[in-house]
């Protein structure tokens, strides 16, 4: 199995880190402030099995002249290249280096865990074979510029496609009790650029929302054909637990506790909440308003440059054909150029009502800008399913079919 090139995710993660995580990292202290609600104590779990969760590319290149003057490489190594393993606003940068020894074609890897560019005394990585990759385990001392620090388990993976990846190899677990029932909680960093936990998009929050004892990290279709949503929630965004609305209010940056609290929110771009206002302009120039629709609506946020959108397109087009007349498919583009979209659709047909970019719609429904993002809205205007990624299309289709029976 080959691993995808995750360069786009890496760029996005850098942006998210600078915006969402700076206030927390800059403090150098626990980020949990006095917030009313239920405090859930968290336990740290080392995730030593190789996984794609939180995985992002490491890009090796020749060091700049400035770094070359500062780094120590020892004797004998040739062809030195370096890459940032940990980097971000408020963080001390940690580098990895790779090189070859005379008379050998084998690549050697070391990580500057001390952050002083001394690769001569840095930690050499020992790789173990696993499927189509080599995996090395190590611990990093990650420091902030304000003096806080955490020791974090990391994994570096070298795939047989020649690419190198890394991930934070830990997650947090906890339990909360509501209405006499226990619900499991799982929290992890979104990617390797998030070594400190944040109550924002850099952290993944998962809760056993249906109380079945298992946490679904991805949407799926059950054996009987029923759609099952990912049990992921977002900080400061409501989610339903039982018949009550809650939200993640805060999270300790060291990962020791999370706070959730009740909320009176009833309108939100999340499952089981009334869909917020959505008004967009279609390619034909007409105004489309979600609140006036009486049919089931599949809303997709997509882009002409999104390869994953195209992977989901055949199944989405087949759904529109098979369920013709029972639902509306609204595809809101990330592009505002009508000509660009029309040119793209000429080569990549969509059986959808296509709308131009609308900043209010994207800010409300998809602030991070994930594509494709799917939302299934029922006839009463309530969001019944939300899922991201091409792999979610089967579950999305199953939900549309469930809510809009085919006329026989």
Coordinates of C-alpha atoms in Angstrom, one line a residue:
X1 CA 0.0 0.0 0.0
X2 CA 1.5 3.3 -1.0
X3 CA 1.1 6.4 1.1
X4 CA -0.3 9.6 -0.5
X5 CA 1.8 12.6 -0.9
X6 CA 0.5 14.9 1.8
X7 CA 2.2 18.2 0.8
X8 CA -1.1 20.2 0.6
X9 CA -2.0 19.1 4.1
X10 CA 1.4 20.2 5.3
X11 CA 1.0 23.7 3.9
X12 CA -2.5 24.0 5.3
X13 CA -1.4 22.8 8.7
X14 CA 1.3 25.5 8.9
X15 CA -1.3 28.2 8.3
X16 CA -3.7 26.7 10.9
X17 CA -0.9 26.5 13.4
X18 CA 0.0 30.1 13.1
X19 CA -3.6 31.2 13.5
X20 CA -5.1 28.8 15.9
X21 CA -2.3 27.7 18.2
X22 CA -0.2 30.8 18.7
X23 CA -2.2 32.2 21.7
X24 CA -1.8 28.8 23.5
X25 CA 1.8 28.1 22.7
X26 CA 2.9 31.7 23.5
X27 CA 1.6 31.4 27.0
X28 CA 3.9 28.6 27.9
X29 CA 1.4 27.5 30.4
X30 CA -1.7 25.3 30.7
X31 CA -4.3 26.6 28.4
X32 CA -7.3 25.7 30.6
X33 CA -8.7 28.8 32.0
X34 CA -11.5 29.1 34.6
X35 CA -14.4 27.9 32.3
X36 CA -17.6 26.5 33.7
X37 CA -18.5 23.0 32.7
X38 CA -17.5 19.4 33.1
X39 CA -13.8 18.7 33.5
X40 CA -12.6 15.4 32.0
X41 CA -9.3 14.1 33.1
X42 CA -7.2 12.7 30.2
X43 CA -4.7 9.9 30.1
X44 CA -1.8 9.8 27.5
X45 CA -1.5 6.7 25.3
X46 CA 1.6 6.0 23.2
X47 CA 0.4 5.0 19.7
X48 CA 3.3 2.8 18.6
X49 CA 1.6 1.1 15.7
X50 CA 2.3 2.7 12.3
X51 CA -0.7 4.7 11.2
X52 CA -1.7 7.3 8.7
X53 CA -3.5 9.4 11.3
X54 CA -1.7 12.7 11.7
X55 CA 0.8 11.8 9.0
X56 CA 2.5 14.6 7.0
X57 CA 5.5 14.8 4.7
X58 CA 9.0 15.6 5.6
X59 CA 10.8 17.4 2.7
X60 CA 14.6 17.0 2.7
X61 CA 16.7 19.6 0.9
X62 CA 20.2 21.0 1.0
X63 CA 20.7 23.3 4.0
X64 CA 20.9 27.1 3.5
X65 CA 24.4 28.7 3.8
X66 CA 23.4 30.1 7.1
X67 CA 22.4 26.7 8.5
X68 CA 25.4 25.0 7.0
X69 CA 27.6 27.4 9.0
X70 CA 25.8 26.6 12.2
X71 CA 25.4 22.8 11.9
X72 CA 27.9 20.1 12.8
X73 CA 27.9 16.9 10.7
X74 CA 30.8 14.8 12.0
X75 CA 33.2 12.9 9.8
X76 CA 32.6 10.9 6.7
X77 CA 29.0 11.7 5.8
X78 CA 28.2 13.0 2.3
X79 CA 25.3 14.6 0.5
X80 CA 23.8 16.0 3.7
X81 CA 20.1 17.2 3.4
X82 CA 18.0 18.5 6.2
X83 CA 14.2 18.8 6.9
X84 CA 12.1 20.4 9.6
X85 CA 10.5 17.8 11.8
X86 CA 8.9 20.3 14.3
X87 CA 8.4 23.9 13.2
X88 CA 5.8 26.6 13.9
X89 CA 5.1 29.9 15.6
X90 CA 6.3 29.9 19.2
X91 CA 8.1 26.6 18.8
X92 CA 11.8 25.7 18.7
X93 CA 12.6 24.1 15.4
X94 CA 13.9 20.5 15.4
X95 CA 15.6 19.2 12.3
X96 CA 16.2 15.8 10.8
X97 CA 19.2 15.1 8.5
X98 CA 20.0 12.4 6.0
X99 CA 23.3 11.5 4.4
X100 CA 25.3 8.6 2.9
X101 CA 28.5 7.1 4.2
X102 CA 31.5 6.5 1.9
X103 CA 31.1 3.2 0.0
X104 CA 27.4 2.8 0.8
X105 CA 24.2 3.7 -1.0
X106 CA 22.2 3.3 2.2
X107 CA 20.7 6.5 3.5
X108 CA 21.3 7.3 7.2
X109 CA 19.0 9.5 9.2
X110 CA 19.5 11.5 12.4
X111 CA 17.3 13.9 14.4
X112 CA 18.6 16.9 16.2
X113 CA 16.5 16.4 19.3
X114 CA 18.5 19.1 21.2
X115 CA 17.6 21.7 18.6
X116 CA 21.2 22.9 18.2
X117 CA 22.0 21.6 14.7
X118 CA 24.6 19.2 16.1
X119 CA 24.0 16.3 13.9
X120 CA 27.3 14.8 14.8
X121 CA 25.9 13.9 18.2
X122 CA 22.2 13.7 17.2
X123 CA 20.0 10.7 17.7
X124 CA 20.5 8.1 14.8
X125 CA 17.2 6.5 13.7
X126 CA 16.9 2.8 13.6
X127 CA 14.2 1.6 11.2
X128 CA 12.1 -1.5 11.3
X129 CA 10.4 -2.9 8.2
X130 CA 6.6 -2.7 8.2
X131 CA 4.5 -3.5 5.1
X132 CA 5.8 -1.1 2.3
X133 CA 7.7 1.2 4.6
X134 CA 10.4 1.6 7.2
X135 CA 9.4 2.9 10.6
X136 CA 11.6 4.5 13.3
X137 CA 10.4 5.4 16.8
X138 CA 11.9 8.3 18.8
X139 CA 11.1 10.8 21.5
X140 CA 11.4 14.5 20.9
X141 CA 11.7 17.3 23.5
X142 CA 9.6 20.0 22.0
X143 CA 10.1 23.5 23.4
X144 CA 8.2 26.8 23.1
X145 CA 10.0 30.1 22.9
X146 CA 8.4 30.9 26.3
X147 CA 10.0 28.0 28.1
X148 CA 7.3 25.3 28.1
X149 CA 8.3 21.9 26.9
X150 CA 6.9 18.4 26.3
X151 CA 8.5 15.1 25.6
X152 CA 6.5 13.5 22.7
X153 CA 6.8 10.2 21.0
X154 CA 7.3 10.5 17.2
X155 CA 7.5 8.2 14.3
X156 CA 9.5 8.8 11.1
X157 CA 8.5 6.6 8.1
X158 CA 10.3 6.1 4.8
X159 CA 7.9 4.7 2.2
X160 CA 8.9 2.6 -0.8
X161 CA 7.8 5.5 -3.0
X162 CA 10.8 7.4 -1.8
X163 CA 8.9 9.9 0.4
X164 CA 9.5 10.5 4.1
X165 CA 6.7 11.1 6.6
X166 CA 6.4 11.8 10.3
X167 CA 3.6 11.8 12.9
X168 CA 3.0 12.4 16.6
X169 CA 2.6 8.9 18.0
X170 CA 0.3 9.6 20.9
X171 CA -3.3 10.3 21.8
X172 CA -5.4 11.1 24.9
X173 CA -8.3 9.2 26.4
X174 CA -10.9 10.0 29.0
X175 CA -14.5 9.3 30.0
X176 CA -17.4 11.4 30.9
X177 CA -20.7 10.4 32.5
X178 CA -23.9 12.0 31.4
X179 CA -27.4 10.9 32.4
X180 CA -26.1 7.8 34.1
X181 CA -24.2 6.7 31.0
X182 CA -20.4 6.7 30.3
X183 CA -19.0 8.1 27.0
X184 CA -15.5 7.6 25.9
X185 CA -13.4 10.6 24.7
X186 CA -10.3 10.4 22.4
X187 CA -8.2 13.4 21.5
X188 CA -5.1 13.6 19.2
X189 CA -3.1 16.2 17.3
X190 CA -4.3 16.8 13.7
X191 CA -0.7 16.6 12.4
X192 CA 3.0 16.7 13.4
X193 CA 2.9 20.5 13.5
X194 CA 0.7 20.4 16.6
X195 CA 2.8 19.1 19.5
X196 CA 0.8 21.1 22.0
X197 CA -2.9 20.5 22.2
X198 CA -5.3 23.4 21.4
X199 CA -9.0 24.0 21.6
X200 CA -9.0 24.6 17.9
X201 CA -8.7 23.0 14.5
X202 CA -5.2 21.7 15.2
X203 CA -6.7 19.1 17.6
X204 CA -9.0 16.2 16.7
X205 CA -11.8 15.6 19.2
X206 CA -13.6 12.3 19.1
X207 CA -16.5 11.2 21.4
X208 CA -18.5 8.0 21.5
X209 CA -21.7 9.9 20.6
X210 CA -23.9 6.8 20.2
X211 CA -22.6 5.3 23.4
X212 CA -21.9 1.9 21.8
X213 CA -18.4 1.6 23.4
X214 CA -16.5 2.3 20.2
X215 CA -15.4 5.6 18.6
X216 CA -15.8 5.8 14.8
X217 CA -12.9 7.9 13.4
X218 CA -14.2 7.8 9.8
X219 CA -17.6 7.6 8.2
X220 CA -18.6 4.2 6.9
X221 CA -21.5 2.0 5.7
X222 CA -22.6 -0.8 8.0
X223 CA -23.1 -4.4 6.8
X224 CA -26.9 -3.7 6.5
X225 CA -26.2 -0.6 4.3
X226 CA -26.8 2.0 6.9
X227 CA -24.6 5.1 7.0
X228 CA -22.4 5.6 10.1
X229 CA -20.9 9.1 10.7
X230 CA -17.5 9.8 12.1
X231 CA -17.9 10.7 15.8
X232 CA -15.7 13.8 15.5
X233 CA -16.7 17.1 17.1
X234 CA -15.0 20.5 17.0
X235 CA -14.1 22.9 19.8
X236 CA -16.6 25.7 20.5
X237 CA -19.0 24.0 18.1
X238 CA -22.1 22.2 19.4
X239 CA -22.7 18.5 19.3
X240 CA -25.6 16.3 20.5
X241 CA -25.0 13.8 23.2
X242 CA -28.2 12.0 24.0
X243 CA -30.8 14.8 23.7
X244 CA -28.6 17.5 25.0
X245 CA -26.4 20.0 23.2
X246 CA -22.8 20.3 24.4
X247 CA -19.5 21.9 23.2
X248 CA -15.8 21.6 23.9
X249 CA -15.1 24.7 25.9
X250 CA -11.3 24.4 26.6
X251 CA -8.3 22.0 26.6
X252 CA -5.1 22.0 28.5
X253 CA -2.2 22.5 26.1
X254 CA -0.3 19.7 27.8
X255 CA -3.2 17.3 27.3
X256 CA -4.2 16.7 31.0
X257 CA -7.8 17.7 30.9
X258 CA -10.6 18.9 28.6
X259 CA -13.7 21.0 29.6
X260 CA -17.1 20.5 28.0
X261 CA -20.2 22.4 28.8
X262 CA -23.9 22.6 27.9
X263 CA -24.9 25.0 25.2
X264 CA -28.3 26.4 24.1
X265 CA -27.2 26.6 20.4
X266 CA -29.8 25.1 18.0
X267 CA -28.5 26.4 14.7
X268 CA -25.1 25.2 13.6
X269 CA -23.4 23.6 10.6
X270 CA -23.2 20.3 12.4
X271 CA -25.2 17.1 12.5
X272 CA -28.6 17.2 14.3
X273 CA -28.7 21.0 14.2
X274 CA -30.8 23.4 12.1
X275 CA -28.7 24.4 9.1
X276 CA -27.5 28.0 9.2
X277 CA -28.5 30.4 6.5
X278 CA -26.9 29.6 3.1
X279 CA -27.5 31.9 0.1
X280 CA -25.3 31.5 -3.0
X281 CA -25.3 32.5 -6.6
X282 CA -25.5 29.7 -9.2
X283 CA -23.6 29.5 -12.5
X284 CA -26.9 30.5 -14.2
X285 CA -27.0 33.7 -12.2
X286 CA -29.9 32.7 -10.0
X287 CA -29.9 33.0 -6.2
X288 CA -30.1 29.7 -4.3
X289 CA -31.4 29.8 -0.7
X290 CA -31.2 26.6 1.3
X291 CA -34.0 27.5 3.8
X292 CA -36.6 27.7 1.0
X293 CA -35.9 24.1 -0.2
X294 CA -38.5 21.4 0.5
X295 CA -36.4 18.5 -0.7
X296 CA -33.5 16.7 0.9
X297 CA -30.3 18.6 -0.1
X298 CA -26.8 17.3 -0.5
X299 CA -24.4 20.3 -0.1
X300 CA -20.9 19.8 -1.3
X301 CA -18.0 22.2 -0.9
X302 CA -15.5 21.5 -3.7
X303 CA -12.8 23.0 -5.8
X304 CA -11.7 22.6 -9.4
X305 CA -8.1 21.9 -8.1
X306 CA -9.2 19.2 -5.6
X307 CA -8.2 15.7 -6.8
X308 CA -10.1 14.1 -4.0
X309 CA -13.3 15.8 -5.2
X310 CA -12.8 14.1 -8.6
X311 CA -12.3 10.7 -6.9
X312 CA -15.8 11.1 -5.3
X313 CA -17.4 12.5 -8.5
X314 CA -18.4 9.3 -10.3
X315 CA -20.2 8.0 -7.2
X316 CA -21.9 11.4 -6.7
X317 CA -23.0 11.5 -10.3
X318 CA -24.4 7.9 -10.0
X319 CA -26.3 8.9 -6.9
X320 CA -27.9 11.8 -8.7
X321 CA -28.8 9.6 -11.6
X322 CA -30.2 6.7 -9.5
X323 CA -32.1 9.0 -7.1
X324 CA -33.2 11.6 -9.7
X325 CA -35.9 13.8 -8.5
X326 CA -35.7 12.8 -4.8
X327 CA -33.0 15.3 -3.7
X328 CA -31.1 18.3 -4.7
X329 CA -27.3 18.4 -5.0
X330 CA -25.8 21.8 -4.4
X331 CA -22.1 22.1 -5.2
X332 CA -20.5 25.3 -3.8
X333 CA -17.2 26.0 -5.5
X334 CA -14.1 27.5 -3.9
X335 CA -13.6 29.5 -7.1
X336 CA -15.4 32.7 -8.0
X337 CA -14.5 32.8 -11.7
X338 CA -17.5 31.6 -13.7
X339 CA -15.5 31.0 -16.8
X340 CA -13.0 28.8 -14.9
X341 CA -15.7 26.7 -13.4
X342 CA -17.6 26.3 -16.7
X343 CA -14.4 25.3 -18.5
X344 CA -13.7 22.7 -15.8
X345 CA -17.2 21.3 -15.9
X346 CA -17.1 20.9 -19.6
X347 CA -14.4 18.2 -19.1
X348 CA -15.6 17.0 -15.7
X349 CA -19.5 17.0 -15.7
X350 CA -21.4 17.3 -12.4
X351 CA -25.1 16.4 -12.1
X352 CA -25.4 19.2 -9.6
X353 CA -26.6 22.8 -9.2
X354 CA -23.2 24.4 -9.1
X355 CA -22.7 27.7 -7.2
X356 CA -19.9 30.2 -7.3
X357 CA -17.7 30.9 -4.3
X358 CA -19.4 32.7 -1.4
X359 CA -17.3 33.8 1.5
X360 CA -20.2 33.7 4.0
X361 CA -21.1 30.1 3.1
X362 CA -17.5 28.9 3.4
X363 CA -16.9 30.7 6.6
X364 CA -20.1 29.3 8.2
X365 CA -20.0 25.8 6.9
X366 CA -16.4 25.1 6.1
X367 CA -14.0 27.6 7.8
X368 CA -10.9 25.3 7.4
X369 CA -11.6 24.9 3.7
X370 CA -11.6 21.1 3.5
X371 CA -12.6 19.6 0.1
X372 CA -14.7 17.8 -0.5
X373 CA -17.0 18.4 2.4
X374 CA -20.5 16.9 2.3
X375 CA -23.6 17.8 4.3
X376 CA -27.0 16.1 4.0
X377 CA -29.9 18.3 5.0
X378 CA -33.3 16.8 5.5
X379 CA -36.7 18.3 4.4
X380 CA -37.0 20.2 7.7
X381 CA -33.7 21.9 7.2
X382 CA -31.8 19.9 9.8
X383 CA -28.3 18.6 9.0
X384 CA -28.4 14.8 9.3
X385 CA -24.9 13.9 8.1
X386 CA -21.6 15.7 7.7
X387 CA -18.5 14.1 6.3
X388 CA -15.2 15.1 4.6
X389 CA -13.0 13.3 2.0
X390 CA -13.6 11.2 -1.0
X391 CA -13.8 8.0 1.1
X392 CA -17.0 9.4 2.7
X393 CA -19.1 9.4 -0.5
X394 CA -20.5 5.9 0.0
X395 CA -21.8 6.8 3.5
X396 CA -23.1 10.1 2.2
X397 CA -25.0 8.4 -0.6
X398 CA -26.5 5.9 1.9
X399 CA -27.7 8.8 4.0
X400 CA -29.3 10.5 1.0
X401 CA -31.1 7.3 0.0
X402 CA -32.3 6.8 3.6
X403 CA -33.8 10.3 3.7
X404 CA -35.2 10.5 0.2
X405 CA -37.0 7.3 -0.8
X406 CA -37.1 6.6 -4.6
X407 CA -40.5 7.0 -6.2
X408 CA -41.4 3.6 -7.6

